[in-house]
Coordinates of C-alpha atoms in Angstrom, one line a residue:
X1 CA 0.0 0.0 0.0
X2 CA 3.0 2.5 0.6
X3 CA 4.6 1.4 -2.6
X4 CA 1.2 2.8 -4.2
X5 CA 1.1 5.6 -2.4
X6 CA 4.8 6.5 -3.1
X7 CA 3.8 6.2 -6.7
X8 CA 1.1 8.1 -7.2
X9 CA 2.6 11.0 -4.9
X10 CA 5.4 11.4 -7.8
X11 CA 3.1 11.0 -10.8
X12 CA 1.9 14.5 -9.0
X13 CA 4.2 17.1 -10.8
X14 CA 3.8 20.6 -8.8
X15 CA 1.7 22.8 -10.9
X16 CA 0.5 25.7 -9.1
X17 CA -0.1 29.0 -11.2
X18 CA 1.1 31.2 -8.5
X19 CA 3.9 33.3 -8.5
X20 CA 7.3 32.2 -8.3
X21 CA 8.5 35.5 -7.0
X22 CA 5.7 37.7 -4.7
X23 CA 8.0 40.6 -4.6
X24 CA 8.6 41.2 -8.5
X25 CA 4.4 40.0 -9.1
X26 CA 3.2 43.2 -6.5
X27 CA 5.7 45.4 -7.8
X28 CA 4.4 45.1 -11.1
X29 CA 0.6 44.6 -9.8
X30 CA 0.9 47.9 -8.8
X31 CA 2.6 49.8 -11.5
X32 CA -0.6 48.1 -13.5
X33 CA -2.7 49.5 -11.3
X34 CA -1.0 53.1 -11.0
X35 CA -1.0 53.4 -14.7
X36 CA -5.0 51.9 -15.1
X37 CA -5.7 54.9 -12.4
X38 CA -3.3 57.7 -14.4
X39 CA -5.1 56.5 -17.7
X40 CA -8.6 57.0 -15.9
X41 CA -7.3 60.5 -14.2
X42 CA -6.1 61.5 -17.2
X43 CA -8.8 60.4 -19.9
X44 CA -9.0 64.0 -21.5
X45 CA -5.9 63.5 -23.0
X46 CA -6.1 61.0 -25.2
X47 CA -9.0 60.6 -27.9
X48 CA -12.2 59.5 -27.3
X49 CA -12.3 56.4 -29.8
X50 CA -9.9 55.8 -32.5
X51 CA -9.6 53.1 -35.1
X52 CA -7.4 50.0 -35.0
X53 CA -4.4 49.7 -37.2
X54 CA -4.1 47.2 -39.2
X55 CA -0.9 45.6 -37.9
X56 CA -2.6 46.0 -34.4
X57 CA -5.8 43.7 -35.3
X58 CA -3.2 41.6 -37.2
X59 CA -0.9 40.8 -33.9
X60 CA -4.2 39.3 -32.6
X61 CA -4.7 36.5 -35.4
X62 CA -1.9 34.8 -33.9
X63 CA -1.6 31.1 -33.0
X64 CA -3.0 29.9 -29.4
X65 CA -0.1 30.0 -26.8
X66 CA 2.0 27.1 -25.8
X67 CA 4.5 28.0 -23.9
X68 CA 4.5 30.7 -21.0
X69 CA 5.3 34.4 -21.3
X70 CA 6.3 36.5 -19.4
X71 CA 3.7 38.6 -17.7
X72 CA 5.3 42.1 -18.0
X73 CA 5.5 41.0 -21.8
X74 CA 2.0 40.6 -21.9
X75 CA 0.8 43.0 -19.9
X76 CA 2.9 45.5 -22.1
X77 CA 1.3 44.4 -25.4
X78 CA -2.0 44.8 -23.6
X79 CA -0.9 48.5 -22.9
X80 CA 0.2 49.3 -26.2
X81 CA -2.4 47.4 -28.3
X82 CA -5.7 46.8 -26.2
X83 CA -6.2 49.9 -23.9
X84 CA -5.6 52.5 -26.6
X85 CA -8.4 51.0 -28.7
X86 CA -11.1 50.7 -26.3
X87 CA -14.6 51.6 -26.6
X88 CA -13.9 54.9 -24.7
X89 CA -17.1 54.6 -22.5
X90 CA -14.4 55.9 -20.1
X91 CA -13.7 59.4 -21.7
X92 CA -16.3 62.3 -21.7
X93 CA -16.9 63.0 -24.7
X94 CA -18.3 59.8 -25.4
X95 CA -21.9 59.7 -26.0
X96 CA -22.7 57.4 -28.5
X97 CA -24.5 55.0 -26.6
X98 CA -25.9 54.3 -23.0
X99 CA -22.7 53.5 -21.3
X100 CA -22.1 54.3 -18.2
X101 CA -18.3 55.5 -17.6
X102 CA -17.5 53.6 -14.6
X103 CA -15.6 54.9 -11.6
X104 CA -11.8 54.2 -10.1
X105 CA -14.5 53.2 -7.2
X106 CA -15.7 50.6 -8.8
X107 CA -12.8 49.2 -10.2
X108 CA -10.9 48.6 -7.3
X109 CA -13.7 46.5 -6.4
X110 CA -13.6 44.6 -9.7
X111 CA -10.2 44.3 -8.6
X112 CA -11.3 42.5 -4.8
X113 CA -14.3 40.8 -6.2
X114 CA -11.3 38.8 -8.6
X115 CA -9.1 38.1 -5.6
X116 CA -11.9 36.6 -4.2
X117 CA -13.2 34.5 -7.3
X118 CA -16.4 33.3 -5.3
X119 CA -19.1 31.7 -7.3
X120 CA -22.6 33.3 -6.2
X121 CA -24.7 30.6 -7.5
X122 CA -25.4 29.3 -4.3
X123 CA -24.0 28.1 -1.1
X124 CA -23.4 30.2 2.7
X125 CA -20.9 32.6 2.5
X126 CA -20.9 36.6 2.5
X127 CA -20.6 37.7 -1.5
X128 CA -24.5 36.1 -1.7
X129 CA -25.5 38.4 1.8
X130 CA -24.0 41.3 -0.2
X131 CA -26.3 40.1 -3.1
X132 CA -28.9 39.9 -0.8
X133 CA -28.7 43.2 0.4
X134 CA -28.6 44.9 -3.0
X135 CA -31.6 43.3 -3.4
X136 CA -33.2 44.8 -0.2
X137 CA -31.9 47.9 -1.0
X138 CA -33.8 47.8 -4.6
X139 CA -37.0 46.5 -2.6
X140 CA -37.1 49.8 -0.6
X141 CA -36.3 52.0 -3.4
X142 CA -39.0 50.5 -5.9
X143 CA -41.4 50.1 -3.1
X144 CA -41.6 46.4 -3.8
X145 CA -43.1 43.9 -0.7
X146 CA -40.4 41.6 1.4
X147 CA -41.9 38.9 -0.2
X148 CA -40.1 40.2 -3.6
X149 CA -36.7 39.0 -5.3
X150 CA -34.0 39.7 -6.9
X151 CA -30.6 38.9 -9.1
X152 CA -27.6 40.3 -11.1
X153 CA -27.1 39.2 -14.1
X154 CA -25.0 40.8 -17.1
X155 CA -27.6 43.0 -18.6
X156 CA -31.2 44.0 -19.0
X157 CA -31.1 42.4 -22.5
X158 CA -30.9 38.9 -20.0
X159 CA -33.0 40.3 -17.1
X160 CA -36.3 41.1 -20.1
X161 CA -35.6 37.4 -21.1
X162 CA -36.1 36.2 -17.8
X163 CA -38.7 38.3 -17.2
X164 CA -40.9 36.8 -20.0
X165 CA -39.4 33.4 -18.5
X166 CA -41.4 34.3 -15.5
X167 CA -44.2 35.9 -16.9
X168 CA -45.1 32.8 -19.1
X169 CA -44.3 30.3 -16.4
X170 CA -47.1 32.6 -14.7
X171 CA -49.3 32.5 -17.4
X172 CA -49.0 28.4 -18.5
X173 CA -48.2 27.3 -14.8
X174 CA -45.0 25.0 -14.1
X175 CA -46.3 22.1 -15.4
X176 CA -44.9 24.0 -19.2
X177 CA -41.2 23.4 -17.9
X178 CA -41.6 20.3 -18.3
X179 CA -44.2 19.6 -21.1
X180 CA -43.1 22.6 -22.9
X181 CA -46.1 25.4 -24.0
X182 CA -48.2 23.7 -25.8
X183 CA -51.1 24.6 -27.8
X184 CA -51.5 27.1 -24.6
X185 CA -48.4 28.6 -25.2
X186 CA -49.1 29.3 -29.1
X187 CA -52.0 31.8 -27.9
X188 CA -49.9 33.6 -25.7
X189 CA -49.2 37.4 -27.2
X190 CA -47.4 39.7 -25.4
X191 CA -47.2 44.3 -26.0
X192 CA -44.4 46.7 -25.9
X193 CA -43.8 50.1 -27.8
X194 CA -42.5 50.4 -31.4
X195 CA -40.0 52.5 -29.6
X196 CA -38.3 49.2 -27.0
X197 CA -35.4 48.0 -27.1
X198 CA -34.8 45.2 -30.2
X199 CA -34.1 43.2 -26.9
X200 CA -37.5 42.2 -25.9
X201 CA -38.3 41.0 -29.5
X202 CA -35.2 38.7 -29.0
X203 CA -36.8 37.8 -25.4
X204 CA -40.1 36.6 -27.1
X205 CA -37.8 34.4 -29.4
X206 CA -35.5 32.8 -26.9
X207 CA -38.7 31.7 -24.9
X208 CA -39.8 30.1 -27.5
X209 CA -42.8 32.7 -28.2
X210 CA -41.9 33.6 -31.6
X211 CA -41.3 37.3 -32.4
X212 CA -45.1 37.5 -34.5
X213 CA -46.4 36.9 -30.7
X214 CA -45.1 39.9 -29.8
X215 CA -47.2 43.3 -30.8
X216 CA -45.8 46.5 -31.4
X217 CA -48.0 49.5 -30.3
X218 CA -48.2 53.0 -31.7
X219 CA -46.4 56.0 -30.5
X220 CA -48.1 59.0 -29.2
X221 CA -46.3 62.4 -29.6
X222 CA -43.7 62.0 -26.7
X223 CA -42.8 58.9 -27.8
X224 CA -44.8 56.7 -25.1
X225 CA -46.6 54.0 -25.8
X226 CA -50.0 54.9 -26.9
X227 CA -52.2 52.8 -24.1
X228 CA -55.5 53.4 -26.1
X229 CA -54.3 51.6 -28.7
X230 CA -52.6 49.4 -27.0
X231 CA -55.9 48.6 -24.7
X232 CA -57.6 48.0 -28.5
X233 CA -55.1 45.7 -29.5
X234 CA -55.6 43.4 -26.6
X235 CA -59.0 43.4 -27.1
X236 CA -59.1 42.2 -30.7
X237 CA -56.6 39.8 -29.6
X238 CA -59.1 38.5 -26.7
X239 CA -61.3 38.4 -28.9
X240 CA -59.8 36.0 -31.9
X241 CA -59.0 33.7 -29.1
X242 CA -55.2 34.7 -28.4
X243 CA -53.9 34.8 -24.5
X244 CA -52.5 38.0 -23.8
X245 CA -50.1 37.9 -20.9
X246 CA -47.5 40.5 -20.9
X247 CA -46.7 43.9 -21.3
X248 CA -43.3 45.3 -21.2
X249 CA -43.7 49.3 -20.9
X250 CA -40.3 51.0 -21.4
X251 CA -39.0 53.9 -18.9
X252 CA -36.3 55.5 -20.9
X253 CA -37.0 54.1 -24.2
X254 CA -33.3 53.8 -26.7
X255 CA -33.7 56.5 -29.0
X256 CA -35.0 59.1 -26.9
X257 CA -35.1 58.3 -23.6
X258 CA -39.3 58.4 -23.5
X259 CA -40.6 56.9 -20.1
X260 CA -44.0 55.2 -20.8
X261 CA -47.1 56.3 -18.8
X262 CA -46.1 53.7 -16.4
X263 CA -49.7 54.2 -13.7
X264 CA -52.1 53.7 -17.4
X265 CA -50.1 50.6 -18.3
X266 CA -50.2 49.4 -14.8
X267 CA -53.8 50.2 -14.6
X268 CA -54.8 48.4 -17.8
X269 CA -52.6 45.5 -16.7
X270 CA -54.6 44.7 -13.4
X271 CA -57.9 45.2 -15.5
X272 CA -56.8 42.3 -17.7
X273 CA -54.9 39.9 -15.4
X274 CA -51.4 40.7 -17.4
X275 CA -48.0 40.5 -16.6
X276 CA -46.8 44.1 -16.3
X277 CA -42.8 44.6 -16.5
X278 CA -40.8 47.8 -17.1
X279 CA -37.6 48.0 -19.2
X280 CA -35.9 50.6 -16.8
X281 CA -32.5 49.7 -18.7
X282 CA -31.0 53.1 -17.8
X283 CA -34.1 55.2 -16.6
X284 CA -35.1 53.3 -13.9
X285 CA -32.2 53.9 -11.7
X286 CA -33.8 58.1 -12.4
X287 CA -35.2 56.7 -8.5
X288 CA -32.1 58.1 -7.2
X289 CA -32.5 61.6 -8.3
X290 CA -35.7 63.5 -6.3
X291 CA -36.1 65.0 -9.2
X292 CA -36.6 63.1 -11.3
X293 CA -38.0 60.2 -9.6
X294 CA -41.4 61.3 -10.3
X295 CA -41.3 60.7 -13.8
X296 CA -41.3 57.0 -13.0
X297 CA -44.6 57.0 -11.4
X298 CA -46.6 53.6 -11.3
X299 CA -43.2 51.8 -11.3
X300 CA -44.2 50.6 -8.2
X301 CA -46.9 48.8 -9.4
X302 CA -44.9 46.4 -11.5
X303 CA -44.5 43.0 -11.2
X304 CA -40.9 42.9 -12.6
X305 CA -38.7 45.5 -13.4
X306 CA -35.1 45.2 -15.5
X307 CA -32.3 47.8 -15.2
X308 CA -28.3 48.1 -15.7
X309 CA -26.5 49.3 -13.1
X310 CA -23.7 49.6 -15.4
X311 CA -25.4 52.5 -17.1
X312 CA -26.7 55.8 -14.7
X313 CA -25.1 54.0 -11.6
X314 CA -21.9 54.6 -13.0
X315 CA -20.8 50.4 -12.0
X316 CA -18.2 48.8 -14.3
X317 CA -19.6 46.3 -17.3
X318 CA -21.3 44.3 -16.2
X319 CA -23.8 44.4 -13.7
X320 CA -27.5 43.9 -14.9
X321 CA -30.5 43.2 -12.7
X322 CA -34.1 41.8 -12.5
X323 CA -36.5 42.7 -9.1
X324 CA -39.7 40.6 -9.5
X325 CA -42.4 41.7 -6.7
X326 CA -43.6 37.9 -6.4
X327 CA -40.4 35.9 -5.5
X328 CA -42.0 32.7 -5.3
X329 CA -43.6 33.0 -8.7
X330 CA -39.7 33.8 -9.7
X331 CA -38.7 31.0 -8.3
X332 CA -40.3 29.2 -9.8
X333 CA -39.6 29.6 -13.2
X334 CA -36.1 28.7 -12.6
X335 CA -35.6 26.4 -9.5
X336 CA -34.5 23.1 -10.9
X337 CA -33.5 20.0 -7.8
X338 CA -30.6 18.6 -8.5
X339 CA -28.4 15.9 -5.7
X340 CA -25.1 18.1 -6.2
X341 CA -27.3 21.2 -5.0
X342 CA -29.2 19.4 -2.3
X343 CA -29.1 22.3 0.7
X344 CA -28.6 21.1 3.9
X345 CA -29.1 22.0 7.5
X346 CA -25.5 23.5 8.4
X347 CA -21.9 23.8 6.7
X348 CA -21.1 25.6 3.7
X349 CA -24.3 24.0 1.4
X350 CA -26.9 25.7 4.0
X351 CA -29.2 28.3 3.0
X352 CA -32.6 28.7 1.8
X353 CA -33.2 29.9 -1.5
X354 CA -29.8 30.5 -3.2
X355 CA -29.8 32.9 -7.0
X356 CA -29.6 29.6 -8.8
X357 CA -33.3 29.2 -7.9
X358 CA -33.8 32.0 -9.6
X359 CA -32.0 32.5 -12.9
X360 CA -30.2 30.4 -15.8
X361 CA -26.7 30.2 -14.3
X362 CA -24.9 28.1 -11.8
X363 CA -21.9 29.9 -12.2
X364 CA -22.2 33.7 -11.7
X365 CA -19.1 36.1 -10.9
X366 CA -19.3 38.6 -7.9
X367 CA -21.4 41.4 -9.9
X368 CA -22.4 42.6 -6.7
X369 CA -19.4 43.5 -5.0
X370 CA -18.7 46.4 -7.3
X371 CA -22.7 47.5 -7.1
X372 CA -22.0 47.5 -3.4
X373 CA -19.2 49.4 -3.3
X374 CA -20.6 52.0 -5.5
X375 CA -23.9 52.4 -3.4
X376 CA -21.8 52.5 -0.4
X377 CA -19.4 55.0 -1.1
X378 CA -21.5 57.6 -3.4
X379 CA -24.8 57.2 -1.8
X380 CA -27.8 57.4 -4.3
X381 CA -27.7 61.3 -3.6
X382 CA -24.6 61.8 -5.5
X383 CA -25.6 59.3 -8.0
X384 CA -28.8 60.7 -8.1
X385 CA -27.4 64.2 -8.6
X386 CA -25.1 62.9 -11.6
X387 CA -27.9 61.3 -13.1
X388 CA -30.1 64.8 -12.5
X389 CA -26.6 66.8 -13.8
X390 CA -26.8 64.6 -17.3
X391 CA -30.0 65.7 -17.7
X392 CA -29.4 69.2 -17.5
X393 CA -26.3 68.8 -19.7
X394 CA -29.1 67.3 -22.4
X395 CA -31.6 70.2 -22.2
X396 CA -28.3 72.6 -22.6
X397 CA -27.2 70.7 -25.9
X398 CA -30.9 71.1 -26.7
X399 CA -30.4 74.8 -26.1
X400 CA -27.1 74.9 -28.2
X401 CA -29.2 73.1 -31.3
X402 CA -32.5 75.5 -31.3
X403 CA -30.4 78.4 -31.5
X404 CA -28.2 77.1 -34.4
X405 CA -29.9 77.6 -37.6
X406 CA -27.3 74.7 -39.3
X407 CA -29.1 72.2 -36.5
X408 CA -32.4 70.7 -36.7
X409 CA -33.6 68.9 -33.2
X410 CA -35.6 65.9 -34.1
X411 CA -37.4 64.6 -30.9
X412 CA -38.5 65.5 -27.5
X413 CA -35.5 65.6 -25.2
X414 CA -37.0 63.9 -22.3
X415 CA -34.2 62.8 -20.2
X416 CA -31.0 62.6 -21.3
X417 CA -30.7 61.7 -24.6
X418 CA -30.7 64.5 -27.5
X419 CA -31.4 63.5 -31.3
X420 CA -30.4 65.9 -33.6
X421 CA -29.2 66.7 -37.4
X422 CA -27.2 68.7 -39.5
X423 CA -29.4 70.3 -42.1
X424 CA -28.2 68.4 -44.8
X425 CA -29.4 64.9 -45.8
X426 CA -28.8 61.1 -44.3
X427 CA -26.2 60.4 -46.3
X428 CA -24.1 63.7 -45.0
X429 CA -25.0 63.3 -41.2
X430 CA -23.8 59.3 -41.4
X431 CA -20.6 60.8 -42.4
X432 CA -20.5 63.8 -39.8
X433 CA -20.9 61.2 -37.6
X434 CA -18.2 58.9 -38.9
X435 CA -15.5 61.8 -39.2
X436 CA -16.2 63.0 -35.9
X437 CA -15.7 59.4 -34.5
X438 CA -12.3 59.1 -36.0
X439 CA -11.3 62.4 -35.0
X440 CA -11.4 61.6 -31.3
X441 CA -13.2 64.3 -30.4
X442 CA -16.6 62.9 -29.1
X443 CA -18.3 59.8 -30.3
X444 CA -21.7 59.9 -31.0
X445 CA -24.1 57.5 -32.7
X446 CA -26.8 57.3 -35.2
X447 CA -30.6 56.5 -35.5
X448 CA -33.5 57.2 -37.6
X449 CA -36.5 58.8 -36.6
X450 CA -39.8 59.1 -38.6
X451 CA -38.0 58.3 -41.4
X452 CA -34.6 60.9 -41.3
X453 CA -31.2 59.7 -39.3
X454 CA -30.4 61.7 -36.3
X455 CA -26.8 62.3 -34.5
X456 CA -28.0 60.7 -31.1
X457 CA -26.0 62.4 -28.0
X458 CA -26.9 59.9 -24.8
X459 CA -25.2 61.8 -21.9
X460 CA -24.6 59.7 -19.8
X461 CA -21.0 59.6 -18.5
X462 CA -20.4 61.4 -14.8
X463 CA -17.5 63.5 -16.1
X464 CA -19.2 64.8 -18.8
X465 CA -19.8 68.5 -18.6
X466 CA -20.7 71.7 -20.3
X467 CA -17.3 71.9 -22.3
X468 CA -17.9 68.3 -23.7
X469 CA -21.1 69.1 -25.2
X470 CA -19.4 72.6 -27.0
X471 CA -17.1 70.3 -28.2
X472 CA -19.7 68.5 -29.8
X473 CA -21.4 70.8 -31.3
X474 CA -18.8 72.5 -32.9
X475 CA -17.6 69.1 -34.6
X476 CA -20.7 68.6 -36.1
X477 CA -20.7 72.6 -37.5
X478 CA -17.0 71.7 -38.7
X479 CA -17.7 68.6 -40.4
X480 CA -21.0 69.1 -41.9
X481 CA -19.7 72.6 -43.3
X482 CA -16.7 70.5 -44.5
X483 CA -19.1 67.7 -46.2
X484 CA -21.6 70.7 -47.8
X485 CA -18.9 73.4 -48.2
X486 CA -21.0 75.7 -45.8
X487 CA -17.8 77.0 -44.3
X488 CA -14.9 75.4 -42.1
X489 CA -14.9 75.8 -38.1
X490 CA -11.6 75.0 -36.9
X491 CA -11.9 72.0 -33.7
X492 CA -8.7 71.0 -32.2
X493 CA -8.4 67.2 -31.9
X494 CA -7.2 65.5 -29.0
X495 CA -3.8 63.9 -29.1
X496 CA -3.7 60.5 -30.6
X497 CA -2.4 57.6 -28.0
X498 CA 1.3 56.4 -29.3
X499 CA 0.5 53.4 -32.3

């Protein structure tokens, strides 16, 4: 027996991944993380966005790595050839899209939540309490009952999809997990705007709805769902035999930003026994801001609501979420028994329900940790206050295009997003928008809107100010006088990163 032992102990070969030398690894841990701070200190310098060279995409076609490197090696191709080419959520002047810019904050926690590595699908340890309390704290806020629940996951692309998940376990009853939905399930229709997200079509697909289940209502003026027609359209549908189950109503709404006329929808959702969610993507988290907050009014009443803390609460990617007022219903859509999850009375596998119960993954990173840290440390005043400041920095662009007879303001600004044009056709303003991308002076993005394409500015980066937006409108006066020869305004570019 020895003998066996002996052998099998030097069949072992010592492969641990640590460190050989703890000195020269923290000595370089932190100059990564002195220069990750200077770059985020110092993100005026360098361009907003910039394209990648050639050779630079090229380097990345090579071969998978057999044999170690260095890490100072590595790290200093990710320095030269990864960091200059980011998105550039980071900078500014970015305002392309709803990303939030993150905060040195919230990176350090990134950094702790690593170091840790805990799984939070399940099990007794602290990283699921701090879950937990996130949850309780988005209870309060929303005005949702104890009984409610709560999860992270990446996005609110994954939290709509789990909330029609829900919704049509609700609707069918949890025998269709097993059966699948049945000729039940092929009546089942479910509402949203023209104006949602393309995410909630995908939703209806995933769930095995079909997109032609979901139907897209009119618009009214502002851009809200228009609930008359809406109530019409469930009607008809009630009336051909179809099972209408769901509404998703939209508080900030992609394009423009439009918050639904939440206490309507809600109200016509408890008439007809439907499943009322919101898509509070980025406007949701507007409950911060006393300000604002009213503007979500009937949120409340819900019975799910999705939102992305990585956008107006200023957390790193990624760090989506999904509060359902009936947590058992929740639950139930997802809670699958399984002997290797078996919970037991003490020791690290105790614990009631654990967020496995109540979403698609086992294995799920510690998203919370950096939400927690966030909360903690800003306190939903400050981030309220930012989210109330981007606002105001919208209405002031709006300001800058009414009184510039070049611009042409095509929608409603209704919270932070500002959709606008250079008087000149689609084909000129895809370019403005293009040549003021490369030029690294602010990066926009593009949409179409009753038929024309709009420059869309969504401000919602905390170090964003005044001066960014000036910026912003003089590069579309310089461009689009470049593109119809109205006349050239001189912008200064920011300095390229080294290449």
């Amino acid at each position: 027996m020895n003998e066996i032992i002996r052998n099998a102990q030097s069949s072992v070969a010592h492969t641990s991944l640590d460190p050989q030398d703890w000195s020269a690894f923290r000595a370089l841990a932190h100059r990564m993380l002195d220069e990750t701070i200077d770059g985020i200190a110092n993100v005026r310098t360098r361009p907003v966005w910039q394209p990648i060279p050639d050779g630079v995409r090229a380097a990345f076609k090579a071969d998978v790595p057999r044999e170690a490197s260095d890490l100072a090696e590595v790290y200093r191709e990710f320095a030269e050839h990864v960091a200059p080419y980011a998105t550039g959520n980071v900078h500014p002047g970015f305002m392309g899209w709803v990303h939030g810019g993150g905060t040195a904050v919230g990176m350090l926690a990134e950094m702790l939540a690593a170091g840790l590595n805990a799984n939070l699908g399940g099990r007794d340890h602290m990283p699921i309490e701090v879950e937990r309390q996130i949850v309780d704290w988005m209870r309060r806020l929303f005005a949702f009952p104890e009984s409610a629940s709560g999860i992270f996951v990446t996005g609110t692309s994954m939290a709509n999809l789990m909330a029609v998940l829900v919704a049509r376990n609700a609707a069918l009853g949890t025998l269709a997990r097993q059966y699948g939905i049945g000729n039940d399930g092929a009546l089942l229709t479910a509402y949203t705007s023209q104006a949602a997200h393309g995410c909630v079509s995908r939703a209806m697909d995933i769930a095995g709805l079909g997109t032609d289940a979901l139907r897209k209502i009119g618009v009214d003026a502002d851009h809200r769902i228009d609930v008359e027609a809406l109530r019409a359209q469930i009607a008809v549908d009630r009336e051909v035999g179809f099972k209408p189950f769901l509404v998703v109503a939209s508080a900030g709404t992609v394009d423009i930003g439009a918050i639904d006329d939440l206490k309507a929808v809600a109200q016509l959702c408890r008439e007809e026994g439907i499943w009322f969610h919101v898509d509070g993507a980025f406007g949701a988290l507007a409950i911060f801001s006393p300000e604002l907050a009213p503007l979500l009014g009937g949120i409340e009443l819900a019975d799910s609501i999705a939102l992305d803390f990585h956008k107006w609460g200023q957390v790193p990617y990624d760090a989506g979420f999904l509060l359902v007022r009936d947590g058992e219903q929740h639950r139930q859509a997802f809670a699958q028994p399984a002997a290797y999850l078996r919970r037991e009375a003490r020791g690290l596998a105790a614990g009631a329900v654990w967020p496995c119960d109540l979403g698609p993954d086992l294995s799920r990173g510690f998203r919370a940790l950096k939400t927690w840290f966030t909360l903690k440390t800003f306190g939903t005043a400050r981030l309220g206050a930012a989210i109330a400041r981007s606002c105001a920095l919208a209405k002031y662009l709006e300001a800058r295009i009414l009184a510039e007879p070049r611009l042409e303001l095509l929608a409603p600004v209704n919270l932070n997003i500002v959709c606008f044009r250079y008087r000149a056709d689609d084909a000129v303003n895809r370019e403005i928008v293009a040549d003021i991308q490369e030029s690294g002076i602010a990066a926009p993005s593009g949409t179409t809107l009753d038929g024309k394409f709009a420059i869309r500015a969504a401000i919602v980066n905390h170090r964003t100010d005044a001066a960014d937006v000036d910026a912003l409108v003089a590069a579309v006066l310089e461009f689009g006088g470049r593109r119809c020869g109205d006349g050239v305004i001189e912008v200064e570019a920011p300095p390229l990163a080294a290449q």
